[in-house]
Short mmCIF file of C-alpha atoms and ligand atoms in Angstrom, two decimals:
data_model
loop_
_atom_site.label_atom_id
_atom_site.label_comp_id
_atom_site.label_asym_id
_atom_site.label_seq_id
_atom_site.Cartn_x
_atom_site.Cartn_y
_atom_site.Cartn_z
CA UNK A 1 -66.16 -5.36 81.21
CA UNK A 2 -68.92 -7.21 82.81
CA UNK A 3 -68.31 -8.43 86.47
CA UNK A 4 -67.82 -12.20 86.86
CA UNK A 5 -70.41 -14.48 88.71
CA UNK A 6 -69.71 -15.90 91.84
CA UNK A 7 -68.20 -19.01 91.60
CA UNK A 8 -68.39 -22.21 94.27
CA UNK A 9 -64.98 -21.39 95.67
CA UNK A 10 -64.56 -17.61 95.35
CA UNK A 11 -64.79 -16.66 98.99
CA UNK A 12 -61.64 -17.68 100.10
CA UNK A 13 -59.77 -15.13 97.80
CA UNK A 14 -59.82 -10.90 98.12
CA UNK A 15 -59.46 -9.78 94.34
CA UNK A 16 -61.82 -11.75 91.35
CA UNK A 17 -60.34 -14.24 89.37
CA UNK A 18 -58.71 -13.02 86.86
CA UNK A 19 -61.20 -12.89 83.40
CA UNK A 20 -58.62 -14.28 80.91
CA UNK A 21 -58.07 -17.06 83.37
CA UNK A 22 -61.54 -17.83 83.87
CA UNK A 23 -62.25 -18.21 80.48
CA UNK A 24 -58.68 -20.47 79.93
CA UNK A 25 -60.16 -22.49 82.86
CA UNK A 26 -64.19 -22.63 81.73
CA UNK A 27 -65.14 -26.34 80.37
CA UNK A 28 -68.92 -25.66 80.15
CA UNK A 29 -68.65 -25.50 76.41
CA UNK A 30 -67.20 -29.22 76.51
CA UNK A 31 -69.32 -30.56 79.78
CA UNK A 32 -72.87 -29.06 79.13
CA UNK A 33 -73.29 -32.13 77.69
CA UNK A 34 -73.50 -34.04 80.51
CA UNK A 35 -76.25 -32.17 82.06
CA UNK A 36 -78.66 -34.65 82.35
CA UNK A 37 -76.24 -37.07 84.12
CA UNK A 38 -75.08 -34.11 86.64
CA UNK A 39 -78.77 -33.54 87.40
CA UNK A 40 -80.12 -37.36 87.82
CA UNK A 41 -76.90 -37.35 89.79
CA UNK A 42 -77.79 -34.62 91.73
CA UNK A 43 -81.70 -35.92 92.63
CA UNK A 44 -80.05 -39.63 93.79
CA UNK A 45 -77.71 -37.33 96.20
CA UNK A 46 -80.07 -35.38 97.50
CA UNK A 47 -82.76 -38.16 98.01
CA UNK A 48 -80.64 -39.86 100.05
CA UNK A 49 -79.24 -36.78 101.89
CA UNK A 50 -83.05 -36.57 102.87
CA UNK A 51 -83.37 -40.23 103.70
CA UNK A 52 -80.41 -39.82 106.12
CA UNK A 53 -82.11 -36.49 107.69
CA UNK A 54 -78.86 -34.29 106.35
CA UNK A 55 -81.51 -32.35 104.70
CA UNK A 56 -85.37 -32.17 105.56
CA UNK A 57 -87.80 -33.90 103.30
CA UNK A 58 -89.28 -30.32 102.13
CA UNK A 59 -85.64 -29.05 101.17
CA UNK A 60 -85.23 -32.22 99.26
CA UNK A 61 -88.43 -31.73 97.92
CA UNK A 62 -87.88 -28.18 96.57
CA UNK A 63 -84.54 -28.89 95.05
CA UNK A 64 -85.66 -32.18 93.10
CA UNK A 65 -88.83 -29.77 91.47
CA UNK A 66 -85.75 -27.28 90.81
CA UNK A 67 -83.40 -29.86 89.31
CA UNK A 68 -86.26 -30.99 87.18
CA UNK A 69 -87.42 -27.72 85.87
CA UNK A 70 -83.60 -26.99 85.12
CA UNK A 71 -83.17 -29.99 82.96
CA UNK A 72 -86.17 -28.91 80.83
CA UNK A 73 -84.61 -25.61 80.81
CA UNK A 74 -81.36 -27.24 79.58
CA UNK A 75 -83.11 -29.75 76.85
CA UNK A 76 -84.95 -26.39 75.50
CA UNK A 77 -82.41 -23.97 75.26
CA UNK A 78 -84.53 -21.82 77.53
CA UNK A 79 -81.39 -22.13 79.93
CA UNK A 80 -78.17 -21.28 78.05
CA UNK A 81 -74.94 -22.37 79.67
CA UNK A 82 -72.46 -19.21 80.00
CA UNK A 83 -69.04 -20.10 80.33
CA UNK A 84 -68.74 -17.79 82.47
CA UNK A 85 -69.65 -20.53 85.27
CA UNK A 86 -66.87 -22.45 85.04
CA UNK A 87 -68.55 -25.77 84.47
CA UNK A 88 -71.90 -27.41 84.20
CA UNK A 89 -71.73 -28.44 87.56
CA UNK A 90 -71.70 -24.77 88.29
CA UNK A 91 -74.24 -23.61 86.18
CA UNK A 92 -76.73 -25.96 87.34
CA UNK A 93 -76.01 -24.96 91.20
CA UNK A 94 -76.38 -21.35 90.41
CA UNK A 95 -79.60 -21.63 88.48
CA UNK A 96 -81.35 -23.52 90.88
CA UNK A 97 -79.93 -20.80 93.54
CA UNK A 98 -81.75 -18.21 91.44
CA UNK A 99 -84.78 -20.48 91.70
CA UNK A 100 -85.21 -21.60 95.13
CA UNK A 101 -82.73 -19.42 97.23
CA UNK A 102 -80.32 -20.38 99.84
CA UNK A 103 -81.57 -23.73 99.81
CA UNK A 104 -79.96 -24.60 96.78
CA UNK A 105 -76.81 -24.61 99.08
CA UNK A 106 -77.64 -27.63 100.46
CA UNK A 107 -77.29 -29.73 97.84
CA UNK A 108 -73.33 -30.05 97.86
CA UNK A 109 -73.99 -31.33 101.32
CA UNK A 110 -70.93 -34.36 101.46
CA UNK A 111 -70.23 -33.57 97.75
CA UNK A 112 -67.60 -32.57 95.68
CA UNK A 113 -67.50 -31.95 91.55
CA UNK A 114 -64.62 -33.96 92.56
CA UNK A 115 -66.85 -37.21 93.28
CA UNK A 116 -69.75 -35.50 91.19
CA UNK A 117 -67.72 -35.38 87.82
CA UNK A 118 -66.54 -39.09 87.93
CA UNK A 119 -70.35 -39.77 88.68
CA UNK A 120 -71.43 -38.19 85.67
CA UNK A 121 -68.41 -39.66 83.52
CA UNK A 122 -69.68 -43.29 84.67
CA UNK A 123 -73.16 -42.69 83.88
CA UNK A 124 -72.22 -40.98 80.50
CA UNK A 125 -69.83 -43.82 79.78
CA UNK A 126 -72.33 -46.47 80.49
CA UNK A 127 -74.63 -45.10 78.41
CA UNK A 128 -72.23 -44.75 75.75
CA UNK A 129 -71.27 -48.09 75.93
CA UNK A 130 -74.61 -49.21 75.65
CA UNK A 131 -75.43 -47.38 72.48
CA UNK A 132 -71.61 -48.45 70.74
CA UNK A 133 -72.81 -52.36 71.85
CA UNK A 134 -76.01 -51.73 70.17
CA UNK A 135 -74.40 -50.37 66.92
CA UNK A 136 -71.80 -53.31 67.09
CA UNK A 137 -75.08 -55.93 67.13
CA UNK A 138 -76.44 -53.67 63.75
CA UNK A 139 -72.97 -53.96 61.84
CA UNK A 140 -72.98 -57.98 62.80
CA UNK A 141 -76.77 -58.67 61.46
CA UNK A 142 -75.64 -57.01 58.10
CA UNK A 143 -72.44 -58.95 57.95
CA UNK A 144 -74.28 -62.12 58.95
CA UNK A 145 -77.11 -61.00 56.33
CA UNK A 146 -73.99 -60.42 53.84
CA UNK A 147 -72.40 -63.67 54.63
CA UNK A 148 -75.32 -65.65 53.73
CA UNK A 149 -76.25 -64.47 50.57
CA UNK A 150 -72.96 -64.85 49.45
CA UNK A 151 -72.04 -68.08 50.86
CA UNK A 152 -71.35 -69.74 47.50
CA UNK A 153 -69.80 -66.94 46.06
CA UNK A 154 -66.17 -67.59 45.43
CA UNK A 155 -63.89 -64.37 45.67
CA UNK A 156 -60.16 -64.21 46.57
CA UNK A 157 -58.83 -64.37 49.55
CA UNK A 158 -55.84 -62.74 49.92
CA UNK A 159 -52.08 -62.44 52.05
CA UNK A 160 -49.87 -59.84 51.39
CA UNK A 161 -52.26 -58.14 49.49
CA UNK A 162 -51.57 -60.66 46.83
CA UNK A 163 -53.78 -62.87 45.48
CA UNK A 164 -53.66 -66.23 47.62
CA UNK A 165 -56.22 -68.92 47.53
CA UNK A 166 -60.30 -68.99 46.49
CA UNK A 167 -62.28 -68.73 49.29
CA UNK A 168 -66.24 -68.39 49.87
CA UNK A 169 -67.47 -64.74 50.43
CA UNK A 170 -69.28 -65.76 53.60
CA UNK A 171 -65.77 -66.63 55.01
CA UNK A 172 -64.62 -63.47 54.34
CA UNK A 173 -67.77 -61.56 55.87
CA UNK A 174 -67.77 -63.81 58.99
CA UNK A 175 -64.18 -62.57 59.84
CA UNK A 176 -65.11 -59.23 60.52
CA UNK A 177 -68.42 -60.65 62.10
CA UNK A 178 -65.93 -62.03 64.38
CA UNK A 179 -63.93 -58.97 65.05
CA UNK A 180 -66.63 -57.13 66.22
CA UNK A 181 -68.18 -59.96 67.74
CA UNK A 182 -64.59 -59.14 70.73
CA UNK A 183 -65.27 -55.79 70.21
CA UNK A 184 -68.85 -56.05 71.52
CA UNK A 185 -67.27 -58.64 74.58
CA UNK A 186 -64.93 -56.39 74.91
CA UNK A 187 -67.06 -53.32 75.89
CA UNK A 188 -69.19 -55.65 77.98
CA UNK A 189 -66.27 -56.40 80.16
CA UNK A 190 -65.45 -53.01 80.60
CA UNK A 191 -69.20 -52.22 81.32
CA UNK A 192 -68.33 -54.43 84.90
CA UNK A 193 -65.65 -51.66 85.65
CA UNK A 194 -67.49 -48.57 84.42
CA UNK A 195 -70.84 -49.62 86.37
CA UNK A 196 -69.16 -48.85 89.84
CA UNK A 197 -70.39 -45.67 91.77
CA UNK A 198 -67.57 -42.89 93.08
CA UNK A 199 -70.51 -40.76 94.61
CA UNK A 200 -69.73 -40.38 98.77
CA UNK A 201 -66.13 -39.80 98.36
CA UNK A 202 -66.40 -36.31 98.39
CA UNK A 203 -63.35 -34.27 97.59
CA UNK A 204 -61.14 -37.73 98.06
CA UNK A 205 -60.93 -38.52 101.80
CA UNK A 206 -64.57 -38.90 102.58
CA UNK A 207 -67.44 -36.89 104.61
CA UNK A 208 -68.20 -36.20 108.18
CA UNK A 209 -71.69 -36.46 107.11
CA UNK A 210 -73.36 -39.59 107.50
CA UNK A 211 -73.97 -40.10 103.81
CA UNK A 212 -75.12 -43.19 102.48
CA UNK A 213 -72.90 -44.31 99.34
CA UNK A 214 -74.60 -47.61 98.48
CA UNK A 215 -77.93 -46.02 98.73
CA UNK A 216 -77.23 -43.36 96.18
CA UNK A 217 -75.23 -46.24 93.96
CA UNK A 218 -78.26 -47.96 94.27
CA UNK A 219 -80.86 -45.35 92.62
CA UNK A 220 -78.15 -44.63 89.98
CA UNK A 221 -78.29 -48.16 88.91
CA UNK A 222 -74.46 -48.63 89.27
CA UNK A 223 -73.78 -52.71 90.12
CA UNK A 224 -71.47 -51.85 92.94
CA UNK A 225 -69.38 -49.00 95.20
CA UNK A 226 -66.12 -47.65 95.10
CA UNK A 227 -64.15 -49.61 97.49
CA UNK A 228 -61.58 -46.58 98.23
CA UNK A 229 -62.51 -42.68 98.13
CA UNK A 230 -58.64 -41.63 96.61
CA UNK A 231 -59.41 -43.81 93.90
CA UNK A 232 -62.71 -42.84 93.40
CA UNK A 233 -61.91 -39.40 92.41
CA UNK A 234 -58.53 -39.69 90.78
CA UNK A 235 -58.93 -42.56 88.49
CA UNK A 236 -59.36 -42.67 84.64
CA UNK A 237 -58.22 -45.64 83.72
CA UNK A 238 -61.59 -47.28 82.75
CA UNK A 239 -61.58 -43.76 79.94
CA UNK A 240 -58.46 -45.16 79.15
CA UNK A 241 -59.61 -48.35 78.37
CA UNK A 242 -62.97 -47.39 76.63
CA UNK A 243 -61.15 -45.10 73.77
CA UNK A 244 -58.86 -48.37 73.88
CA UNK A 245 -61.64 -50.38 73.16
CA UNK A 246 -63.53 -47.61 70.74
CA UNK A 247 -60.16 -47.07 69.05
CA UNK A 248 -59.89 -51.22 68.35
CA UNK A 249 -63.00 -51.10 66.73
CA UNK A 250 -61.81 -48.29 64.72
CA UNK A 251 -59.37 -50.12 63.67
CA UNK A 252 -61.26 -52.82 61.89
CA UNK A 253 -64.06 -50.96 60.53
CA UNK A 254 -60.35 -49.38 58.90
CA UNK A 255 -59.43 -52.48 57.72
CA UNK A 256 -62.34 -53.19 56.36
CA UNK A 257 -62.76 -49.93 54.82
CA UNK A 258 -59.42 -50.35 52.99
CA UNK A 259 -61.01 -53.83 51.61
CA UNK A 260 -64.55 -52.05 50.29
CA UNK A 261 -61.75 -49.10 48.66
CA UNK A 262 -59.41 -51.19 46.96
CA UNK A 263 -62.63 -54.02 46.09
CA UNK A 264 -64.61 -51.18 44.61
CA UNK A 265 -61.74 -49.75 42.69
CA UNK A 266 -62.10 -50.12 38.65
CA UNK A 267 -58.59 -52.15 38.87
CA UNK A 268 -59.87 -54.82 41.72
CA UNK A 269 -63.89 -54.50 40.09
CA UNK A 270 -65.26 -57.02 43.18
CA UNK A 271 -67.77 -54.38 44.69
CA UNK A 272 -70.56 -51.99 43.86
CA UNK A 273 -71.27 -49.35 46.27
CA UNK A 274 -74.65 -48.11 45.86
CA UNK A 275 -74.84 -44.72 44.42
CA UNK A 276 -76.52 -43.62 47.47
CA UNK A 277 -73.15 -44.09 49.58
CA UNK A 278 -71.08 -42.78 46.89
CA UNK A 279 -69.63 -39.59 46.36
CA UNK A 280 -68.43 -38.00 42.76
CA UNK A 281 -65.83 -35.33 41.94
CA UNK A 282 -66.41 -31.98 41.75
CA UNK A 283 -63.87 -32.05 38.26
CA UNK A 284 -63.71 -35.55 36.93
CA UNK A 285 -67.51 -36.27 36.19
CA UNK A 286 -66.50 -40.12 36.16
CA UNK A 287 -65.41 -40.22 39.48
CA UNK A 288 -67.03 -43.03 42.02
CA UNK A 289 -66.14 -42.55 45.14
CA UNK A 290 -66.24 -44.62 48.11
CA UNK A 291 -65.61 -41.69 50.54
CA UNK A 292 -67.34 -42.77 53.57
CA UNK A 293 -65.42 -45.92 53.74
CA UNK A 294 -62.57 -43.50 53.52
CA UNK A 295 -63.61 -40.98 56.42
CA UNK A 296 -63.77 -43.64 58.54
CA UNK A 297 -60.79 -44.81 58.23
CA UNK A 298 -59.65 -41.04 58.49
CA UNK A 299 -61.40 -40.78 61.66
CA UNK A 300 -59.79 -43.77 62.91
CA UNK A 301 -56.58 -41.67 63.37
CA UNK A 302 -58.56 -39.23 65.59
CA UNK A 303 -59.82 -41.95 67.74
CA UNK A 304 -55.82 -43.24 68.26
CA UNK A 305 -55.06 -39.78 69.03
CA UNK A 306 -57.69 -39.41 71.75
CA UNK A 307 -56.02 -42.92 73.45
CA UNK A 308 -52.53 -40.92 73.30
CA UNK A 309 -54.34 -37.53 74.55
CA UNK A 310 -55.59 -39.35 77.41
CA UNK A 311 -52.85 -41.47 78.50
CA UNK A 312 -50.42 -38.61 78.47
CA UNK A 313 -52.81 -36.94 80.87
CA UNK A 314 -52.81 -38.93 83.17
CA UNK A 315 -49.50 -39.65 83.27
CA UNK A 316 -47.26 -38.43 86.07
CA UNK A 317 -50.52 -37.21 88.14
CA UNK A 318 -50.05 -37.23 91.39
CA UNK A 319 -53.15 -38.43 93.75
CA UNK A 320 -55.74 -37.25 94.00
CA UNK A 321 -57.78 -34.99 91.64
CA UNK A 322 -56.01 -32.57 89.81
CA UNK A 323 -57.23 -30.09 87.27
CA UNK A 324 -55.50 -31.68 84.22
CA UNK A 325 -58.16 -34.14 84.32
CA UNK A 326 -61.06 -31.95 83.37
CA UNK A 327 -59.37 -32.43 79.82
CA UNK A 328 -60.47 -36.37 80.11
CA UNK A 329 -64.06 -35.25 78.59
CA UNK A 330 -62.98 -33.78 74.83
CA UNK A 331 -61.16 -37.10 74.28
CA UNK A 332 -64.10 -39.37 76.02
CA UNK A 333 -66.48 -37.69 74.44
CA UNK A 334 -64.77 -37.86 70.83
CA UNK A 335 -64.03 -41.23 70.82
CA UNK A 336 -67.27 -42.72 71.78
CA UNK A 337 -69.76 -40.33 69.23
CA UNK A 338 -66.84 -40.72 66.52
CA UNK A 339 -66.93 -44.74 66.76
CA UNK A 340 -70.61 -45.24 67.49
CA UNK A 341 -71.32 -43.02 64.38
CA UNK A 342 -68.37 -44.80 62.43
CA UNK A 343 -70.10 -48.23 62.91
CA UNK A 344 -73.67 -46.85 62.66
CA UNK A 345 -72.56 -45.63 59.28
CA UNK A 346 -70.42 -48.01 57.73
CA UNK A 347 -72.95 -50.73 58.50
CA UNK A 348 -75.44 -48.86 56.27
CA UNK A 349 -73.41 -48.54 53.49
CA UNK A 350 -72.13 -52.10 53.70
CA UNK A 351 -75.73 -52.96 53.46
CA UNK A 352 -75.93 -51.03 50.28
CA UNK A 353 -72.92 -52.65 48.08
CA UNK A 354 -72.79 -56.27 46.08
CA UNK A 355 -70.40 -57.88 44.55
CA UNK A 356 -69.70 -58.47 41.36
CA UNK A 357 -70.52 -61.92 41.23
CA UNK A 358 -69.94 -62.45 37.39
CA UNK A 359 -66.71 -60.85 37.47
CA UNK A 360 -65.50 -62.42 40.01
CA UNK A 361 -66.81 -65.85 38.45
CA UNK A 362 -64.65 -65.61 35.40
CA UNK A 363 -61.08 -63.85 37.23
CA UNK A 364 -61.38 -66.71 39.70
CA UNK A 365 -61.79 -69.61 36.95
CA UNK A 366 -58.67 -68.36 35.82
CA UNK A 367 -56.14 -67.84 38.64
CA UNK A 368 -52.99 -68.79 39.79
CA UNK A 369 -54.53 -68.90 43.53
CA UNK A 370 -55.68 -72.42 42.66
CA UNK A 371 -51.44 -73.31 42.32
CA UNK A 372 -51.90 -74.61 46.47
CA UNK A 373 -54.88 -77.23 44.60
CA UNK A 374 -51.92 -78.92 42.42
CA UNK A 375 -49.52 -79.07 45.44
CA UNK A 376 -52.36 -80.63 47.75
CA UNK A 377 -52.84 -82.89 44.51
CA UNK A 378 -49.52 -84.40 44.38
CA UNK A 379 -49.71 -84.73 48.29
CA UNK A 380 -52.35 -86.82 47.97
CA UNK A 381 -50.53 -88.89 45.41
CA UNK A 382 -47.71 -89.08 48.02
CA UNK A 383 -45.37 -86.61 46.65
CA UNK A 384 -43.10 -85.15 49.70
CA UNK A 385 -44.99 -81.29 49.93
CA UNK A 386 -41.54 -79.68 49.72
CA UNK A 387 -41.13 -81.14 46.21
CA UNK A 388 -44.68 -81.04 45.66
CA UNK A 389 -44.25 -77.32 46.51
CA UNK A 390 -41.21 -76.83 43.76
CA UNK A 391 -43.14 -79.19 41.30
CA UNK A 392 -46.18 -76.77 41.33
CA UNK A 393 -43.84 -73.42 41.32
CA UNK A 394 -41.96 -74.81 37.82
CA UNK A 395 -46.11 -75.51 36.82
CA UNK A 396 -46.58 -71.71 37.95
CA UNK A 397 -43.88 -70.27 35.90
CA UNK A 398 -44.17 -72.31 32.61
CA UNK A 399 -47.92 -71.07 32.70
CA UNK A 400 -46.95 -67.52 33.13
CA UNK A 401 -44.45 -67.76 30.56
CA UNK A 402 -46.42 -69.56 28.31
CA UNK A 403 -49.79 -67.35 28.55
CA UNK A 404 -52.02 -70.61 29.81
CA UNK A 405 -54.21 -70.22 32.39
CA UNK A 406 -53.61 -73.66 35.18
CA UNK A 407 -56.90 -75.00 34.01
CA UNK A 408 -56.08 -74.98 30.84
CA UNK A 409 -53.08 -76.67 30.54
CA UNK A 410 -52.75 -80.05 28.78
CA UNK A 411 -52.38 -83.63 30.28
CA UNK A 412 -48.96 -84.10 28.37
CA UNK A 413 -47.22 -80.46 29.80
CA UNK A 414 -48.84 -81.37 33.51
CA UNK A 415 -46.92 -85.04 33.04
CA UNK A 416 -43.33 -83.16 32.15
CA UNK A 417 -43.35 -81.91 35.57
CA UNK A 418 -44.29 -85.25 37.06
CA UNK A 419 -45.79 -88.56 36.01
CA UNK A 420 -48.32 -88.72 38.89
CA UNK A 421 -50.33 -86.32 37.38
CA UNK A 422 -53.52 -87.46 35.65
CA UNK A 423 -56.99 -86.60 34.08
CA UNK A 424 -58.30 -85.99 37.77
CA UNK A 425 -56.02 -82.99 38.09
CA UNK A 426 -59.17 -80.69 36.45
CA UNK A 427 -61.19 -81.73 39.60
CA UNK A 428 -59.21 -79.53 41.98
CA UNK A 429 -58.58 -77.05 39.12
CA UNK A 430 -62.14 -75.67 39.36
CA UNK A 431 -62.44 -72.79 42.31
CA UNK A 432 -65.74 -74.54 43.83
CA UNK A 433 -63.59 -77.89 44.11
CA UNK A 434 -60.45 -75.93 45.81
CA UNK A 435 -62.99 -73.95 48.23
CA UNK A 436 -65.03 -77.24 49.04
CA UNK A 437 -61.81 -79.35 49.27
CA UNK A 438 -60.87 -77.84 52.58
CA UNK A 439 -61.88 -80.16 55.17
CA UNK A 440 -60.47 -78.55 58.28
CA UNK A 441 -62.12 -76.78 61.17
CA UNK A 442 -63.20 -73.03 60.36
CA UNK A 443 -62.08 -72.85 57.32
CA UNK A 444 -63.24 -71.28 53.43
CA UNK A 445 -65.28 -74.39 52.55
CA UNK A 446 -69.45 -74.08 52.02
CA UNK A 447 -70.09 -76.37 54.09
CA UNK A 448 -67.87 -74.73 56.94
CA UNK A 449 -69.05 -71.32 56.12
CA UNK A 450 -72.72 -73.35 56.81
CA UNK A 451 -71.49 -74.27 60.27
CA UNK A 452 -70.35 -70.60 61.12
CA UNK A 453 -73.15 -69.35 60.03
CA UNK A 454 -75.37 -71.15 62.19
CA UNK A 455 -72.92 -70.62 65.10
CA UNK A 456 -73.17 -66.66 64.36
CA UNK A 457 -76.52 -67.00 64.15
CA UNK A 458 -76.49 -68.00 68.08
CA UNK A 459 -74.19 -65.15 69.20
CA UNK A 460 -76.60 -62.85 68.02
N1 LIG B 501 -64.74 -29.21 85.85
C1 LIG B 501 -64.02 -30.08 86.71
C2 LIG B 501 -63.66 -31.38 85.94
O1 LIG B 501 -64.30 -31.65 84.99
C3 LIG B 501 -64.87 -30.46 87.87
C4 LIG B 501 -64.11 -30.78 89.10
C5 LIG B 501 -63.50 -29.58 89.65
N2 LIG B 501 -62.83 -29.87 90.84
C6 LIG B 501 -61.87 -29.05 91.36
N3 LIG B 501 -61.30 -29.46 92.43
N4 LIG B 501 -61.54 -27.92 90.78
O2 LIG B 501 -62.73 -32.07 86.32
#
């Protein structure tokens, strides 16, 4: 059995910790990947450790050239984490001991991993954040791309997953533009609360060592300093609110890959997937599948368990740092490469799909969805819209019965239901006229699909 390294807190204790333990407790498979925060963490420390004469300007000098070589090590596999070290933290402290000696030592000077891990969270969340905003401006050009070459195509809008009224396919794509148009806010709020430095409050309660928090927030780039050191170290509640935010994006790219499922289905027929974001079957050669919409929605139900993984961690901790919290990073880390792929993704394949505008030309000619056009009708003719409402439902039903599509009813059958009707009725009966016929704010008509458009346009 080989004989464990020496780990940052082993002197206290007279027997080795135990192996099996060790390798229960190691999270360097997980937290390797924040190496590159740890280390640019580590150089702000350290330059300001120097800065404040904790450390002499040659120390800091040697350790920085250390650090740096030990990141290339890292980014070229030259250097391969062993779990062994407990955590990245640890690895990176022990290599640059083997490098530059004793020295290396001083580097924890008025540092904690308890301060240094939240550091490294907030930068990796920031970044993060950065990249799933960035994704969330690609998925909103495509559906603002999508919206206006289909802004006088008429599809169905639906409720209850019913057929409802005829609305313009811009509409529909500016919807989710509009979802992810909060999403994107959303994250930029958060970004306030993320951007906030922990580093200086050392285990929880503060140095003795003149350190100089704002100074190292500063050369991080955080906007601000932790006003309290407990807090500093203990709290997780802006993860919390990140896979919150990751997991409400999640949910409508869900949504909307239900919508691209069903629409490209051979029953619904409104959408073509490109073959190159298609999948077959392995057995039915005439399978189409549209299996990337469905993995994300899959993955969506990861992402929902990483907000319940993280919220029952925390729960019940008492102050300040415990251990529990090291398991903060698999859900972190899952949500926010999960949802930024998720977007990245769906975004490209909702590039590469059409509908199928002839299709849905001739199925919306036909449809009961323009029943609400006759009620508005007799409204406008001064008909009560209660009875207007149970006019148009008898309409609905003897057309049903009777195998004739709305439009095609006669003059004489629209008059047995009520003598206000006349020839003008076939105005509202065509799908253009219904869409166009709306007249209030927002709403399915061209012309307000036009003003959206241009208001989209703005945002981004
Ligand atoms: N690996 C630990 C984590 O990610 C680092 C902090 C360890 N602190 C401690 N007091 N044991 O949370």
């Amino acid at each position: 059995m080989s004989k464990n390294k020496e780990l940052l807190w082993q002197s206290r204790f007279s027997l080795p910790f135990d192996r099996d333990a060790l390798l229960f407790s190691s999270s360097v498979h997980v937290d390797r990947k924040l190496y590159r925060e740890d280390i640019r963490g580590s150089i702000a420390h350290v330059t300001m450790l120097a800065e404040e004469n904790i450390v002499s300007r040659e120390e800091a000098l040697q350790i920085i050239t250390g650090l740096g070589e030990i990141e290339v090590e890292l980014s070229e596999g030259t250097l391969v984490p062993q779990w062994e070290d407990e955590d990245i933290h640890t690895v990176i402290e022990n290599r640059l001991k083997e490098k530059i000696g004793p020295v290396a030592g001083k580097l924890h000077s008025g540092r904690s991993r308890n301060d240094q891990v939240a550091t490294d969270t907030r930068l990796y969340m920031r970044s993060q954040i950065s990249d799933l905003e960035e994704a969330l401006g690609g998925i909103m050009k495509v559906l603002l791309d999508k919206a206006e070459t289909y802004r006088e195509t008429i599809i169905f809008g639906y409720t209850h997953l019913q057929r409802a009224q005829p609305i313009s396919a811009g509409h529909y794509y500016l919807a989710y533009f509009n979802m992810f148009n909060r999403d994107r806010q959303r994250l930029r709020d958060l970004k306030k609360r993320v951007n906030v430095s922990p580093l200086g409050a050392a285990a929880f309660a503060g140095s003795t060592l003149p350190l100089n928090p704002a100074r190292t927030a500063e050369l991080l780039g955080f906007e601000s300093l932790f006003p309290n050191s407990i807090d500093a170290v203990s709290d997780r509640d802006i993860i919390i609110e990140f896979i919150s935010a990751c997991a409400t994006v999640m949910m409508h790219l869900s949504r909307f890959a239900e919508d691209v499922i069903l629409w490209s289905s051979y029953e619904f027929g409104y959408l073509e997937i490109s073959d190159a974001f298609a999948t077959g079957s392995s057995l039915m050669p005439q399978k189409k599948n549209a299996d990337i919409a469905e993995l994300v929605r899959g993955k969506t139900g990861r992402v929902y368990g990483n907000l319940m993984t993280i919220l029952t961690i925390m729960k019940g901790l008492p102050l300040s740092y415990n251990r529990d919290m090291q398991e903060d990073k698999p859900p972190l880390f899952d949500s926010a490469e999960t949802t930024v792929q998720s977007v990245n993704i769906f975004a490209r394949m909702l590039e590469n799909t059409a509908l199928k505008e002839d299709r849905l030309a001739r199925l919306t000619a036909e449809d009961l969805s323009l029943a609400t056009e006759i009620a508005e009708y007799l409204v406008r003719k001064q008909i009560p819209f209660r009875d207007a409402h149970r006019i148009t439902g008898k309409i609905v039903t003897w057309s049903i019965s009777n195998g004739v599509t709305l439009p095609k009813i006669p003059l004489g059958q629209f008059r047995e239901f009520s003598d206000v009707i006349d020839n003008d009725i076939y105005d509202c009966l065509k799908p253009e006229a219904s869409v166009n016929s709306k007249k209030s704010h927002g709403s399915c008509s061209f012309a307000s699909v036009a003003v959206q458009l241009e208001e989209a346009g703005k945002v981004l």
